[in-house]
Amino acid sequence: AVVSTQSTGGDNDPLDAVEIGSAVATRGEVKQVKILGVIAMIDEGETDWKIVCIDRNDPMADSLSDIGDVEAKMPGILEATRDWFRIYKDHTGKPMNDFAYK
């Protein structure tokens, strides 16, 4: 079992999907995706889960089975994604986000 050292509760928001494929989606577009893992972002003291997935039609989809494959076959994509989520509210004066399960 995985035991978190984080003691934050959830944010009561729906789950967010982060699709890491090569095609840019349009707002509101519905895609069939393959789930690869999750990122547990801590946003203002609450856990905000981000589901990492890839479009099933993406050329990389067949070669990715889990988050470890993403790290190995798409180096830097998860780090860039975490960096974006860490700072995206900073310009509004809110604190930078953190992550659980580092």
Coordinates of C-alpha atoms in Angstrom, one line a residue:
A1 CA 0.0 0.0 0.0
V2 CA 1.1 3.5 -0.7
V3 CA 1.1 5.8 2.3
S4 CA 1.0 9.5 1.8
T5 CA 2.8 11.9 4.1
Q6 CA 0.3 14.5 3.0
S7 CA -2.6 15.2 5.3
T8 CA -4.6 17.3 2.9
G9 CA -8.2 16.6 2.0
G10 CA -9.6 16.7 -1.5
D11 CA -10.9 19.9 -3.2
N12 CA -14.4 18.5 -4.0
D13 CA -13.9 19.3 -7.7
P14 CA -14.3 16.9 -10.6
L15 CA -11.1 15.1 -11.7
D16 CA -9.0 16.9 -14.3
A17 CA -7.6 15.0 -17.3
V18 CA -4.2 16.0 -18.7
E19 CA -3.9 14.6 -22.2
I20 CA -0.3 14.4 -23.2
G21 CA -0.6 13.5 -26.9
S22 CA 0.8 15.3 -29.9
A23 CA -2.4 16.8 -31.2
V24 CA -4.0 19.9 -29.8
A25 CA -7.6 19.4 -28.7
T26 CA -10.3 22.0 -29.1
R27 CA -12.2 23.2 -26.0
G28 CA -14.9 20.8 -25.0
E29 CA -13.7 18.1 -27.4
V30 CA -14.4 14.5 -26.3
K31 CA -11.6 11.9 -26.9
Q32 CA -11.1 8.3 -26.1
V33 CA -8.0 8.1 -23.9
K34 CA -5.8 5.7 -22.2
I35 CA -5.1 6.5 -18.6
L36 CA -1.5 6.3 -17.7
G37 CA -1.4 7.6 -14.1
V38 CA -2.1 10.5 -11.8
I39 CA -0.5 13.6 -10.4
A40 CA -1.6 14.7 -6.9
M41 CA -1.3 18.5 -6.9
I42 CA -1.7 20.4 -3.6
D43 CA -3.6 23.6 -4.4
E44 CA -4.1 26.0 -1.5
G45 CA -3.9 23.1 0.9
E46 CA -6.3 20.7 -0.9
T47 CA -5.5 17.7 -3.1
D48 CA -6.4 18.3 -6.7
W49 CA -6.0 15.1 -8.7
K50 CA -4.8 15.3 -12.4
I51 CA -5.4 12.2 -14.5
V52 CA -2.5 11.8 -17.0
C53 CA -3.7 10.2 -20.2
I54 CA -3.1 10.0 -23.9
D55 CA -5.5 10.0 -26.9
R56 CA -5.9 6.4 -28.0
N57 CA -5.3 7.6 -31.6
D58 CA -2.0 9.2 -30.8
P59 CA 1.1 7.6 -32.4
M60 CA 2.6 7.1 -29.0
A61 CA -0.4 5.5 -27.4
D62 CA 0.5 1.9 -28.1
S63 CA 3.9 2.3 -26.6
L64 CA 2.7 3.8 -23.3
S65 CA 1.2 1.7 -20.6
D66 CA 1.8 3.6 -17.4
I67 CA 3.5 6.7 -15.9
G68 CA 6.9 5.0 -16.0
D69 CA 6.6 4.6 -19.7
V70 CA 5.9 8.3 -20.0
E71 CA 9.0 9.2 -18.1
A72 CA 11.1 6.8 -20.3
K73 CA 9.6 7.5 -23.7
M74 CA 8.6 11.1 -23.4
P75 CA 11.4 12.6 -21.2
G76 CA 10.6 15.9 -19.7
I77 CA 6.8 15.9 -20.4
L78 CA 5.8 15.1 -16.8
E79 CA 8.3 17.6 -15.3
A80 CA 7.0 20.3 -17.7
T81 CA 3.4 19.5 -16.8
R82 CA 4.1 19.7 -13.0
D83 CA 6.0 22.9 -13.6
W84 CA 3.1 24.5 -15.4
F85 CA 0.6 23.4 -12.7
R86 CA 3.0 24.6 -10.0
I87 CA 3.1 28.2 -11.3
Y88 CA -0.1 28.8 -13.3
K89 CA -1.8 30.7 -10.5
D90 CA 1.3 32.6 -9.4
H91 CA 0.5 35.7 -11.5
T92 CA -2.8 36.1 -9.6
G93 CA -1.0 36.5 -6.3
K94 CA -1.8 33.0 -5.1
P95 CA 0.9 30.7 -3.8
M96 CA 2.6 28.2 -6.0
N97 CA 1.2 24.7 -5.9
D98 CA 3.0 21.7 -4.5
F99 CA 2.7 17.9 -5.2
A100 CA 2.2 14.8 -3.1
Y101 CA 3.8 11.5 -3.8
K102 CA 7.0 13.0 -5.1

